[in-house]
Each structure stands twice: as C-alpha cells, then as structure tokens.
PDB file of C-alpha atoms in Angstrom:
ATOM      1  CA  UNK C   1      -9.206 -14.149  -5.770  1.00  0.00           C
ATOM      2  CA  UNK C   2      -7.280 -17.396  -6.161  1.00  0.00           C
ATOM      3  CA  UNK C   3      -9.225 -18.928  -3.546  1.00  0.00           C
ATOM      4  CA  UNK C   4     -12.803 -17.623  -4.100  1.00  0.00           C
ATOM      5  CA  UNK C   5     -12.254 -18.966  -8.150  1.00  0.00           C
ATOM      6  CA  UNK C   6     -11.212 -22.991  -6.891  1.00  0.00           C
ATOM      7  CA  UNK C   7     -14.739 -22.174  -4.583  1.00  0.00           C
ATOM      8  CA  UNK C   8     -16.545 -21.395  -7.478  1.00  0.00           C
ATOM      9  CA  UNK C   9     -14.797 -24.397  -9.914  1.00  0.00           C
ATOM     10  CA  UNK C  10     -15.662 -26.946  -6.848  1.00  0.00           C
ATOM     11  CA  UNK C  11     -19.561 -26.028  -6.546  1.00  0.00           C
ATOM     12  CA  UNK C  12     -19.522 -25.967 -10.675  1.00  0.00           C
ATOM     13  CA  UNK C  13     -18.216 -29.410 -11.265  1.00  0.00           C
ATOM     14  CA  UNK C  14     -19.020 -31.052  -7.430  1.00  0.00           C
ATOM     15  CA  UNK C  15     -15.594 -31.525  -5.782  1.00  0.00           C
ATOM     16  CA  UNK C  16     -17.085 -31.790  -2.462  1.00  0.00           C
ATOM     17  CA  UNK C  17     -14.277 -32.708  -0.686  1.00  0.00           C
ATOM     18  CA  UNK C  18     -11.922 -30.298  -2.650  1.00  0.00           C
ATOM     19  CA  UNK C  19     -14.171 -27.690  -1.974  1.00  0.00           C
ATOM     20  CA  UNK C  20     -14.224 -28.075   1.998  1.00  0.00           C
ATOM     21  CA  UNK C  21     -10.637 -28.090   1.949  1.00  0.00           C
ATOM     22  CA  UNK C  22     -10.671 -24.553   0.285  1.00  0.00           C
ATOM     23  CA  UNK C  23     -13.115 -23.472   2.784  1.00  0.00           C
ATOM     24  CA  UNK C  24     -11.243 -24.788   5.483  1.00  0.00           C
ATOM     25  CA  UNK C  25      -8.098 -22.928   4.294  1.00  0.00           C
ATOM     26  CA  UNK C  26      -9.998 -19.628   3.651  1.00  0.00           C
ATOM     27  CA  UNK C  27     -11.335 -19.376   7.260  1.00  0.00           C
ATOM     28  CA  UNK C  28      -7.664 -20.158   9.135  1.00  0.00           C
ATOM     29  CA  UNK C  29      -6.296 -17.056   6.283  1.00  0.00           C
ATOM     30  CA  UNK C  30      -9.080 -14.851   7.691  1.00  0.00           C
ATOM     31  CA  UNK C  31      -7.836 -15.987  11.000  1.00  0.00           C
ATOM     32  CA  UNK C  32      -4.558 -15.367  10.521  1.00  0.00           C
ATOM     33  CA  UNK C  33      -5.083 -11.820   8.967  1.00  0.00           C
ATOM     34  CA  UNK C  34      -7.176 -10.721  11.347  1.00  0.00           C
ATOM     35  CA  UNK C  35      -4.010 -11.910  13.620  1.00  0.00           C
ATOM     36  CA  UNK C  36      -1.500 -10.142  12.098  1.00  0.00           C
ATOM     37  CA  UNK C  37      -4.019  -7.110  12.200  1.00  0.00           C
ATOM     38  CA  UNK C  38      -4.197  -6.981  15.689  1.00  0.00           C
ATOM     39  CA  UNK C  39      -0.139  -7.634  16.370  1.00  0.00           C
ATOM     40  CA  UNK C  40       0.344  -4.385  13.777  1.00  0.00           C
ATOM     41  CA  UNK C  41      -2.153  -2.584  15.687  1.00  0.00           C
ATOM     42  CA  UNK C  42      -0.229  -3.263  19.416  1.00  0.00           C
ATOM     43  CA  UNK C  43       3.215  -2.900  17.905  1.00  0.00           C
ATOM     44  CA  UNK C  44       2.015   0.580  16.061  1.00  0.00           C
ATOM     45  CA  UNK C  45       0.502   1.749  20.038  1.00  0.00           C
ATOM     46  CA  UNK C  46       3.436   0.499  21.535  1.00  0.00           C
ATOM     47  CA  UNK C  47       6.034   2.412  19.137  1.00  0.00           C
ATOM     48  CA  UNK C  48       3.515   5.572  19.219  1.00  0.00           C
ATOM     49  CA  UNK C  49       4.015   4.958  23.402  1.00  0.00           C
ATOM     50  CA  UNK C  50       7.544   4.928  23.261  1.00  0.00           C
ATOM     51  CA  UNK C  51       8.112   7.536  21.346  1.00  0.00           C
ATOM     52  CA  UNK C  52       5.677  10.017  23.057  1.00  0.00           C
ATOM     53  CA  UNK C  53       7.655   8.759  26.603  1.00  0.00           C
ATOM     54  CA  UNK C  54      11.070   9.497  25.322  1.00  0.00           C
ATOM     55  CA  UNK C  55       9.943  13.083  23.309  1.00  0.00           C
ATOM     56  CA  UNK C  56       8.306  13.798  26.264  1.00  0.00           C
ATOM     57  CA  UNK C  57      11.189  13.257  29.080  1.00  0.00           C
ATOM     58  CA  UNK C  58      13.180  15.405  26.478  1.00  0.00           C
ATOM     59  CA  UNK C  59      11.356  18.449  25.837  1.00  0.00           C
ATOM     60  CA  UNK C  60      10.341  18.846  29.512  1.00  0.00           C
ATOM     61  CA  UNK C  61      13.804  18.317  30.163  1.00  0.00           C
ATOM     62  CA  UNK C  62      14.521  21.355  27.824  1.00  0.00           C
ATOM     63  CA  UNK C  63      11.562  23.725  29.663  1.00  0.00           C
ATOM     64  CA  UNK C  64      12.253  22.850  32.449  1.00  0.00           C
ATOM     65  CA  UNK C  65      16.526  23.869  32.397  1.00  0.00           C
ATOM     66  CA  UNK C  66      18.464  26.948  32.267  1.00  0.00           C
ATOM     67  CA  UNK C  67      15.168  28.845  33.102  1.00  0.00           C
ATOM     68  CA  UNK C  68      13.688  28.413  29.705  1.00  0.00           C
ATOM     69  CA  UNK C  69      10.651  28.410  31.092  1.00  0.00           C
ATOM     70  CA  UNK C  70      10.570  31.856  31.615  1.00  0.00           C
ATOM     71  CA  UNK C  71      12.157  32.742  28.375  1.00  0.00           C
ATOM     72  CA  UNK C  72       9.467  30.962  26.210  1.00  0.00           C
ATOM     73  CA  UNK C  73       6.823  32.540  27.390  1.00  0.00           C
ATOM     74  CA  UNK C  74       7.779  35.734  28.975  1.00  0.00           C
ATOM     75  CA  UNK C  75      10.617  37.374  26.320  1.00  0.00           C
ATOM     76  CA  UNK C  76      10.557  35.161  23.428  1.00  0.00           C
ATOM     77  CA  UNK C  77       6.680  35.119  22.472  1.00  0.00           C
ATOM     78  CA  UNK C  78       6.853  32.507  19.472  1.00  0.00           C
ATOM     79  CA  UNK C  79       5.256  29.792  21.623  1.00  0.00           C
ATOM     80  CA  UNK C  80       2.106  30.893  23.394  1.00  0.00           C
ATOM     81  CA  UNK C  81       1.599  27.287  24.888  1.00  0.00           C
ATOM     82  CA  UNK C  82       4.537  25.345  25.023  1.00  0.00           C
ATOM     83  CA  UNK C  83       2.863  23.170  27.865  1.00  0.00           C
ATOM     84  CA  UNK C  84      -0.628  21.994  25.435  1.00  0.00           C
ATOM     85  CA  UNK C  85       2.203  21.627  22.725  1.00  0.00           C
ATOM     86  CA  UNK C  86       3.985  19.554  24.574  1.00  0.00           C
ATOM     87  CA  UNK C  87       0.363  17.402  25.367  1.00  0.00           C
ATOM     88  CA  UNK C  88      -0.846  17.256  22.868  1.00  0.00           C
ATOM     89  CA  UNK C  89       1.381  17.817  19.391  1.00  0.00           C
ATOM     90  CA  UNK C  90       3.744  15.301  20.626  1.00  0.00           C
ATOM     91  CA  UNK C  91       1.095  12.911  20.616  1.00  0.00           C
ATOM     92  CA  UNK C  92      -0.282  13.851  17.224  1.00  0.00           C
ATOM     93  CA  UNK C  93       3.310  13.586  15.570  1.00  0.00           C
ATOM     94  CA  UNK C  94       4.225   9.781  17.444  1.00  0.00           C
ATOM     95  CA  UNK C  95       0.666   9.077  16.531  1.00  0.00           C
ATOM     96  CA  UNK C  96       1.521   9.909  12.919  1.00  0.00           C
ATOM     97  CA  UNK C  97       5.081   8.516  12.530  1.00  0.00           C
ATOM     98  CA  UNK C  98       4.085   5.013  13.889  1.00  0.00           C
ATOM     99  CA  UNK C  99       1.123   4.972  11.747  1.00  0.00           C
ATOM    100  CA  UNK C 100       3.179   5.540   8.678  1.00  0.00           C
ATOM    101  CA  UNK C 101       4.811   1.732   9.081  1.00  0.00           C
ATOM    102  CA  UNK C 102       1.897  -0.024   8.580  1.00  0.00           C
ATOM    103  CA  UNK C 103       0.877   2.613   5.866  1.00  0.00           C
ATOM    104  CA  UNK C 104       3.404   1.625   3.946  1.00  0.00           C
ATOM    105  CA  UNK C 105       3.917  -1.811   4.387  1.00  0.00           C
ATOM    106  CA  UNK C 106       0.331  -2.882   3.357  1.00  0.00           C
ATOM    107  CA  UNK C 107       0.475  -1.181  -0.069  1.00  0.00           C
ATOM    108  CA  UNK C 108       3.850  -3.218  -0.609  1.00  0.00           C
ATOM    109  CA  UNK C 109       2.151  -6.287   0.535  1.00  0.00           C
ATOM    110  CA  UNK C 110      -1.179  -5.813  -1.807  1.00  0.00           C
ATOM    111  CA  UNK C 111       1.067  -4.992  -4.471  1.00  0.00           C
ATOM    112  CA  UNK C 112       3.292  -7.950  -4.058  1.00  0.00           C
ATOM    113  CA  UNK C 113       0.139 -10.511  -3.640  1.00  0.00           C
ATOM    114  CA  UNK C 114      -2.024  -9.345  -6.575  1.00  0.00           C
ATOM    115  CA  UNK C 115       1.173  -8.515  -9.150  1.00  0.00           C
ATOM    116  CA  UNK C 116       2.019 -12.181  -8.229  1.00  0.00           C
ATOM    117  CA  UNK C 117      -1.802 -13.224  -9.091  1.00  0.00           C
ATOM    118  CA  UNK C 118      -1.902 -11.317 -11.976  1.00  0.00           C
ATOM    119  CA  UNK C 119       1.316 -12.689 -13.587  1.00  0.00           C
ATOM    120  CA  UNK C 120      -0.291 -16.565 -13.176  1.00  0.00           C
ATOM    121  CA  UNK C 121      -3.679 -15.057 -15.010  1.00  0.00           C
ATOM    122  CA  UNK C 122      -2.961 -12.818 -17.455  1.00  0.00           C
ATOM    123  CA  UNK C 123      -0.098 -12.151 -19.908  1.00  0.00           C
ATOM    124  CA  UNK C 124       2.186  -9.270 -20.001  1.00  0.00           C
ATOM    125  CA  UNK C 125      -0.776  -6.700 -21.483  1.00  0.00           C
ATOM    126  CA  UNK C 126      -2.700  -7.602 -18.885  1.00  0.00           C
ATOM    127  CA  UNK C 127      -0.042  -6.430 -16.686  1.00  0.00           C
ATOM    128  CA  UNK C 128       1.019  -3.236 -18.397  1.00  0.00           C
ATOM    129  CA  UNK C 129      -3.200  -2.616 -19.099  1.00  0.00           C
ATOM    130  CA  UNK C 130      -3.578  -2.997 -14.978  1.00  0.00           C
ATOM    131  CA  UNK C 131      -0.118  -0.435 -14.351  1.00  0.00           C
ATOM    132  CA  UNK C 132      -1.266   1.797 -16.889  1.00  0.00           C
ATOM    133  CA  UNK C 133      -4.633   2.337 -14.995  1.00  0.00           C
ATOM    134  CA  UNK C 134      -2.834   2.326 -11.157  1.00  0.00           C
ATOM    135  CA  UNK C 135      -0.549   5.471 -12.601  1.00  0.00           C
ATOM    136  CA  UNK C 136      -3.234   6.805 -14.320  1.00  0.00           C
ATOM    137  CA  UNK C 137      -6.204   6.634 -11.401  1.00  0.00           C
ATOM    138  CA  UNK C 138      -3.048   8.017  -8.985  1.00  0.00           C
ATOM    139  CA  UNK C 139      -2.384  11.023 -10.978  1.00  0.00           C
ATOM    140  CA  UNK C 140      -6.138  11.641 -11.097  1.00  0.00           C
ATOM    141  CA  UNK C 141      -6.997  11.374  -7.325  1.00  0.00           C
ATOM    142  CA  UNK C 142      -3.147  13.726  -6.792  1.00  0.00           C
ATOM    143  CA  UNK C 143      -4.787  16.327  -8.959  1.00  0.00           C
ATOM    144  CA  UNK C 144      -7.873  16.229  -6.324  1.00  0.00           C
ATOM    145  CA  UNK C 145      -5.973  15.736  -3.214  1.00  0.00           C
ATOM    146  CA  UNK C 146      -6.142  18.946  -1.010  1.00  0.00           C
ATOM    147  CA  UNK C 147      -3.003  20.352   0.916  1.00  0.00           C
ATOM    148  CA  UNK C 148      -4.075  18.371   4.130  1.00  0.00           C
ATOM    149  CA  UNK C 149       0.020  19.518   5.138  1.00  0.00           C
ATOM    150  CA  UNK C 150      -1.112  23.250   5.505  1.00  0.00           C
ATOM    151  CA  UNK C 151      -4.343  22.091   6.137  1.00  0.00           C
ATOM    152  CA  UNK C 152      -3.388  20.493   9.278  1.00  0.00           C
ATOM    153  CA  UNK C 153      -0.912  23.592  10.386  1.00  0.00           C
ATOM    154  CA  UNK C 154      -3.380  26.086  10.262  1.00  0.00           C
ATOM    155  CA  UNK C 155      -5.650  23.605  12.049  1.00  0.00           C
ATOM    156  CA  UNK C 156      -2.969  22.852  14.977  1.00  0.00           C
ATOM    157  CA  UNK C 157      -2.164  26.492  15.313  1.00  0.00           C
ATOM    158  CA  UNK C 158      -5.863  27.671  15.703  1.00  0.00           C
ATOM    159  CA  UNK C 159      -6.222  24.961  18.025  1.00  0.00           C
ATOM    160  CA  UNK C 160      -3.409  26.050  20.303  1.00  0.00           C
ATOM    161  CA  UNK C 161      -4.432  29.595  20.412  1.00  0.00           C
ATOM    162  CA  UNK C 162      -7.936  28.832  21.291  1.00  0.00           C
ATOM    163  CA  UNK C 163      -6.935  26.486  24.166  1.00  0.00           C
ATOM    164  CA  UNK C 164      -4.518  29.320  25.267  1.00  0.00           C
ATOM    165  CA  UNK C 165      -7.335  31.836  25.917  1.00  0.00           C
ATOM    166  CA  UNK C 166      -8.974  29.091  28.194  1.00  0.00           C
ATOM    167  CA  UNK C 167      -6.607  28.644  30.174  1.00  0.00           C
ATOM    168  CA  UNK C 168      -5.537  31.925  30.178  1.00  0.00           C
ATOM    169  CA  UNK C 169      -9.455  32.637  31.265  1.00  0.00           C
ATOM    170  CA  UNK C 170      -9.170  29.855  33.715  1.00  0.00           C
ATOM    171  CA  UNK C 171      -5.789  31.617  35.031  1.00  0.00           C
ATOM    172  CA  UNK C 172      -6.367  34.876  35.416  1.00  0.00           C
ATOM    173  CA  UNK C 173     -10.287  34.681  36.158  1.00  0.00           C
ATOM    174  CA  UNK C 174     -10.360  36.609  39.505  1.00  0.00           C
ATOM    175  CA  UNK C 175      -8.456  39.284  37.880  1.00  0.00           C
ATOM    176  CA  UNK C 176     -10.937  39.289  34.758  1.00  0.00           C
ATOM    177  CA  UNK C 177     -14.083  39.572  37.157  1.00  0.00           C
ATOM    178  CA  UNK C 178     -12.570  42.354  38.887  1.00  0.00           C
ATOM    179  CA  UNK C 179     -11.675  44.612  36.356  1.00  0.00           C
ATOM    180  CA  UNK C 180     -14.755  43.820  34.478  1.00  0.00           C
ATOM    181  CA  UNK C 181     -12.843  42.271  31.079  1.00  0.00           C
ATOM    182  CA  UNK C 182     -15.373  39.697  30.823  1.00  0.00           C
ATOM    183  CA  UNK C 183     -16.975  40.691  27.589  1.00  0.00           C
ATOM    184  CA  UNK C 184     -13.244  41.159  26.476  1.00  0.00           C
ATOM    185  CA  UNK C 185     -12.214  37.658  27.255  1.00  0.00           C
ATOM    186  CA  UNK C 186     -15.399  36.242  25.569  1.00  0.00           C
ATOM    187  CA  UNK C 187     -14.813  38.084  22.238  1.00  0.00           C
ATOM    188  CA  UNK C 188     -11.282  36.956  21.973  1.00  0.00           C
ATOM    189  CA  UNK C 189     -12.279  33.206  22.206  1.00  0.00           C
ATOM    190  CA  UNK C 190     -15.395  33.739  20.083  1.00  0.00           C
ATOM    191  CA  UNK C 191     -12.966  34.937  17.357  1.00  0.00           C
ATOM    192  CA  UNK C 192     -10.605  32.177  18.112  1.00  0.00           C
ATOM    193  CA  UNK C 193     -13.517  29.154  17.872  1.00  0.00           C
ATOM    194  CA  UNK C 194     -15.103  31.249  14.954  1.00  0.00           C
ATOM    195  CA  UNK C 195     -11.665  30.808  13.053  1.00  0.00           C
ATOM    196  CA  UNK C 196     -11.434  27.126  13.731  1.00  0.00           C
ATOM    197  CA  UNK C 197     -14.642  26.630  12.518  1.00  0.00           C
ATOM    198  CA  UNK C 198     -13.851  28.326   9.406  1.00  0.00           C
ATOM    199  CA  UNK C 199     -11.343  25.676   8.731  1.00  0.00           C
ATOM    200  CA  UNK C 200     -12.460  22.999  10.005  1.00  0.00           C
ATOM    201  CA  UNK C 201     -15.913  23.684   7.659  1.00  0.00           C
ATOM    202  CA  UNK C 202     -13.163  24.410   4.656  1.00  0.00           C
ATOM    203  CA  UNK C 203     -11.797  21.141   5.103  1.00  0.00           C
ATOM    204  CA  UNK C 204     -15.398  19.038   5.219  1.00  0.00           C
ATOM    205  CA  UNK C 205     -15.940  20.608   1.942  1.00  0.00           C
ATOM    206  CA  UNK C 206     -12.746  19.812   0.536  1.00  0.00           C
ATOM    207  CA  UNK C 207     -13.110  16.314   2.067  1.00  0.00           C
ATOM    208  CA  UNK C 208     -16.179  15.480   0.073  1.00  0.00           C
ATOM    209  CA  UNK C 209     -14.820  16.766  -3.151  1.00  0.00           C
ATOM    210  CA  UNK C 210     -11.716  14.519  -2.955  1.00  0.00           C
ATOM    211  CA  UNK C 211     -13.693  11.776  -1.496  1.00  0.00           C
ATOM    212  CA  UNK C 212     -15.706  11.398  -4.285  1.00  0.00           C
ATOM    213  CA  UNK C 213     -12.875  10.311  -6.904  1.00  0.00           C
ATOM    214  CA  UNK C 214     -10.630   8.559  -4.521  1.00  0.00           C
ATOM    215  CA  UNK C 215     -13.390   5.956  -3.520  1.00  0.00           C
ATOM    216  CA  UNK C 216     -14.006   5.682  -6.679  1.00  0.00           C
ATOM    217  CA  UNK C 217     -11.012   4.767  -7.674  1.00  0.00           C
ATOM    218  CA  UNK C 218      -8.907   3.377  -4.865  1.00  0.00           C
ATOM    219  CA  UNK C 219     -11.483   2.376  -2.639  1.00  0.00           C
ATOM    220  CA  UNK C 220     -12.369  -2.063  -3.064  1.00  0.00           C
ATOM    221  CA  UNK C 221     -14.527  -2.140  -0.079  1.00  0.00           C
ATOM    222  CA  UNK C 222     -16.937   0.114  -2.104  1.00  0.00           C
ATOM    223  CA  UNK C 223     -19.613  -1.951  -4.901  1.00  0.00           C
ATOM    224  CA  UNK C 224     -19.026   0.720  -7.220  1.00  0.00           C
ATOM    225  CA  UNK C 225     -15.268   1.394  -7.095  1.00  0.00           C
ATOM    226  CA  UNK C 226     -12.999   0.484  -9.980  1.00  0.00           C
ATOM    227  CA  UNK C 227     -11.313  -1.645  -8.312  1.00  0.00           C
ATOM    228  CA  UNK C 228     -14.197  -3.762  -6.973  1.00  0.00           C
ATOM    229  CA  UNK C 229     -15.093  -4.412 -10.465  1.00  0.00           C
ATOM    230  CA  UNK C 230     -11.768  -5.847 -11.409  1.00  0.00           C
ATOM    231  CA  UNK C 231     -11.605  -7.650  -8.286  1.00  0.00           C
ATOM    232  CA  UNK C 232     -14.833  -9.254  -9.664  1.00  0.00           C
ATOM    233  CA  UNK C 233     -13.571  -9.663 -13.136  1.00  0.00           C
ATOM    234  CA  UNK C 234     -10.318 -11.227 -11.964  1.00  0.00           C
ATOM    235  CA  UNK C 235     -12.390 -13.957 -10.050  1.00  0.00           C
ATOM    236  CA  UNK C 236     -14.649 -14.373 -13.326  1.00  0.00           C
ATOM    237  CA  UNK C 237     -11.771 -14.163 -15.649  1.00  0.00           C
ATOM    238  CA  UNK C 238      -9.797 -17.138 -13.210  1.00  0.00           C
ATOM    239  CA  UNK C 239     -13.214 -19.352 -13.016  1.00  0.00           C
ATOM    240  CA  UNK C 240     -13.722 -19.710 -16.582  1.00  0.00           C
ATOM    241  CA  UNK C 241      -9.879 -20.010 -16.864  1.00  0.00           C
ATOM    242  CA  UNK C 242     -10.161 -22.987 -14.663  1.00  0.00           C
ATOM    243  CA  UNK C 243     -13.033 -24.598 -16.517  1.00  0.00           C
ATOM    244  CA  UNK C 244     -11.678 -24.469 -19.708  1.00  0.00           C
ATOM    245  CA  UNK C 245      -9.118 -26.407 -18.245  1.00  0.00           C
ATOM    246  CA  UNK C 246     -11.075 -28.988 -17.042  1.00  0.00           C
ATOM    247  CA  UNK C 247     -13.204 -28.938 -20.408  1.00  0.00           C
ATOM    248  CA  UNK C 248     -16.223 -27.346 -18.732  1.00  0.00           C
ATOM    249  CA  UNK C 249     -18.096 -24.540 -20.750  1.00  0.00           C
TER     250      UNK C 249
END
C-alpha cells in the first residue's frame, strides 16, 4: 500500500527519479518475499520429514514388540489396519502440524504490517472502524464454517476401511476364487466406496456454501472481496493524503 501510493504521487507530480527508486525497491521486496516463501516452504517439508521419521521408527517399534502385532489385529479388533495407519495417517498429522507454523505466523505478520500502516493513515476510528469489521466478518464466516474436525474423521475412517477390504481382497484372493465369495467381496467394497462418496459429495456441498462468504470476506486475491476494496481504498485514501501534502488537488 505504502509503496504502490509514493508510485502513484511520483507519476502524478513527475518525480522520475523518485519514482524508479520505488520501483527498484518494490521488485527486490517481491524478491525477497518470494525468498522467504520458498525457505518457509523447505523448513515446513523438512519439519513434516522429521517428524514422520521419528513417529514412524516409534510406532513400528511399538507393532513390532511384545507380539503386538498379533494382538492388534487378531484379539483386540479396534484397529483394522494398523499398517495403512501407520502410512498414511502419520503423514497426514506431520503434514498438518508443520503446516500450522506458517499458518499462524503469516496472520501475525499481516496483522503487524497493515495495523502499523493503518496507524500512520488513519486516526484511532479508523482503527476501531477496521477491528470492528475483522471481528465482525470472523464471527460471520465461524457461523458458516462446517465441522471439517468430524468431517475429516469420518473421512479417514471410511478411507481405512475401504483400503482394508483391498488388501484384504488382494490377501486372501486364492481363497476368495475358490470358495466362490467373489460377489461377496465386491459388495463389501461397493458399500465401503459408496460411503466415501457420500461424504466426500457432503463435504463439496458444504465447501461451496462456506466458500461463498469466506472469499468474500477474507479472501484479497479476489476483485470482489471486502478486503480488496479496502486494500484499494487504503492506496486511494494514502495518494490523495500525499498530495494534499504537497498542495496537489
């Protein structure tokens, strides 16, 4: 914002050389965002790497002793597929826990940059005008939000249970042939893709209905979005402040 209004108040009142400077220091900030990008994006992988070694190493560690093997599957019965949990949820979970870093760093960030903006461009209504619509367009897209939590259980469980009747199938084919339980077999996993789909359609729905109000209003990539707008307004709003400084307009 700050730089895109000194753009604008260079081309209005010709400060050619004031104006190449700005450009000049806009491209090596693009550069050196776009660096920072892609050092959060190899530190997030590596931590998400780490993390699936070590929980890895562990819970085989656990399977594999005191015959609990065995146990899981064969007298216990809670875990169907300890082996595609271990794969696979284990990834899922480091994939989500590193992620959440940079999640929550770059709202601090924005919120740090642009309250610091603000407080150099507006007074403190502006300020409390600005809060007053982040709390308010927050409680509005939380009253949309679906349960993605449960969401993604139900998911993750369905998902297990149909992989465990492939490779169940895949197991125990010759004996399947033989005894003719091949229409069996097929029904079972029909069931178990025809549940996933269920929820996975369920969740496409729900996606567009909370999509709708969240781009809206949190989304400033989008033309339309609130906060595009006051993007836009901030940069007209710090323009004309500038040329009424200079005496211009």
């Amino acid at each position: 914002v700050y730089l895109t209004g000194e753009m604008m108040k260079c081309l209005t009142t010709g400060l050619r050389w004031r104006f190449l400077t700005i450009v000049a220091t806009s491209t090596l900030t693009l550069f050196l965002v776009s660096f920072s990008q892609e050092g959060i994006t190899w530190a997030q992988n590596k931590l998400s790497g780490v993390m699936r070694e070590n929980l890895t190493r562990h819970f085989l560690g656990e399977y594999l002793s005191d015959n609990s093997f065995y146990v899981l599957r064969e007298l216990d019965a809670r875990i169907k597929d300890p082996e595609q949990r271990i794969a696979n949820d284990v990834e899922e979970i480091c994939k989500t826990v590193a992620s959440m870093f940079t999640e929550a760093a770059q709202p601090a960030l924005d919120i740090l940059t642009y309250g610091f903006l603000l407080s150099r461009l507006v007074d403190l209504r502006g300020m409390a005008i600005v809060l007053g619509y982040n709390i308010v367009g927050v409680g509005f897209v939380r009253a949309f939000m679906p349960d993605y939590k449960q969401i993604a259980e139900i998911t993750n469980a369905l998902e297990g249970k149909l992989k465990f009747v492939h490779s169940r199938i895949v197991q125990h084919s010759e004996s399947i042939a033989f005894f003719g339980g091949d229409s069996f077999e097929k029904a079972v996993a029909d069931k178990r893709a025809s549940d996933l789909r269920v929820v996975r359609k369920k969740k496409i729905t729900k996606d567009i209905l909370f999509g709708v109000p969240n781009q809206f209003f949190t989304d400033a990539s989008s033309t339309g979005s609130v906060p595009n707008i006051l993007k836009f307004g901030m940069q007209f709003y710090y323009q004309h402040f500038q040329m009424s400084k200079l005496g211009v307009g």
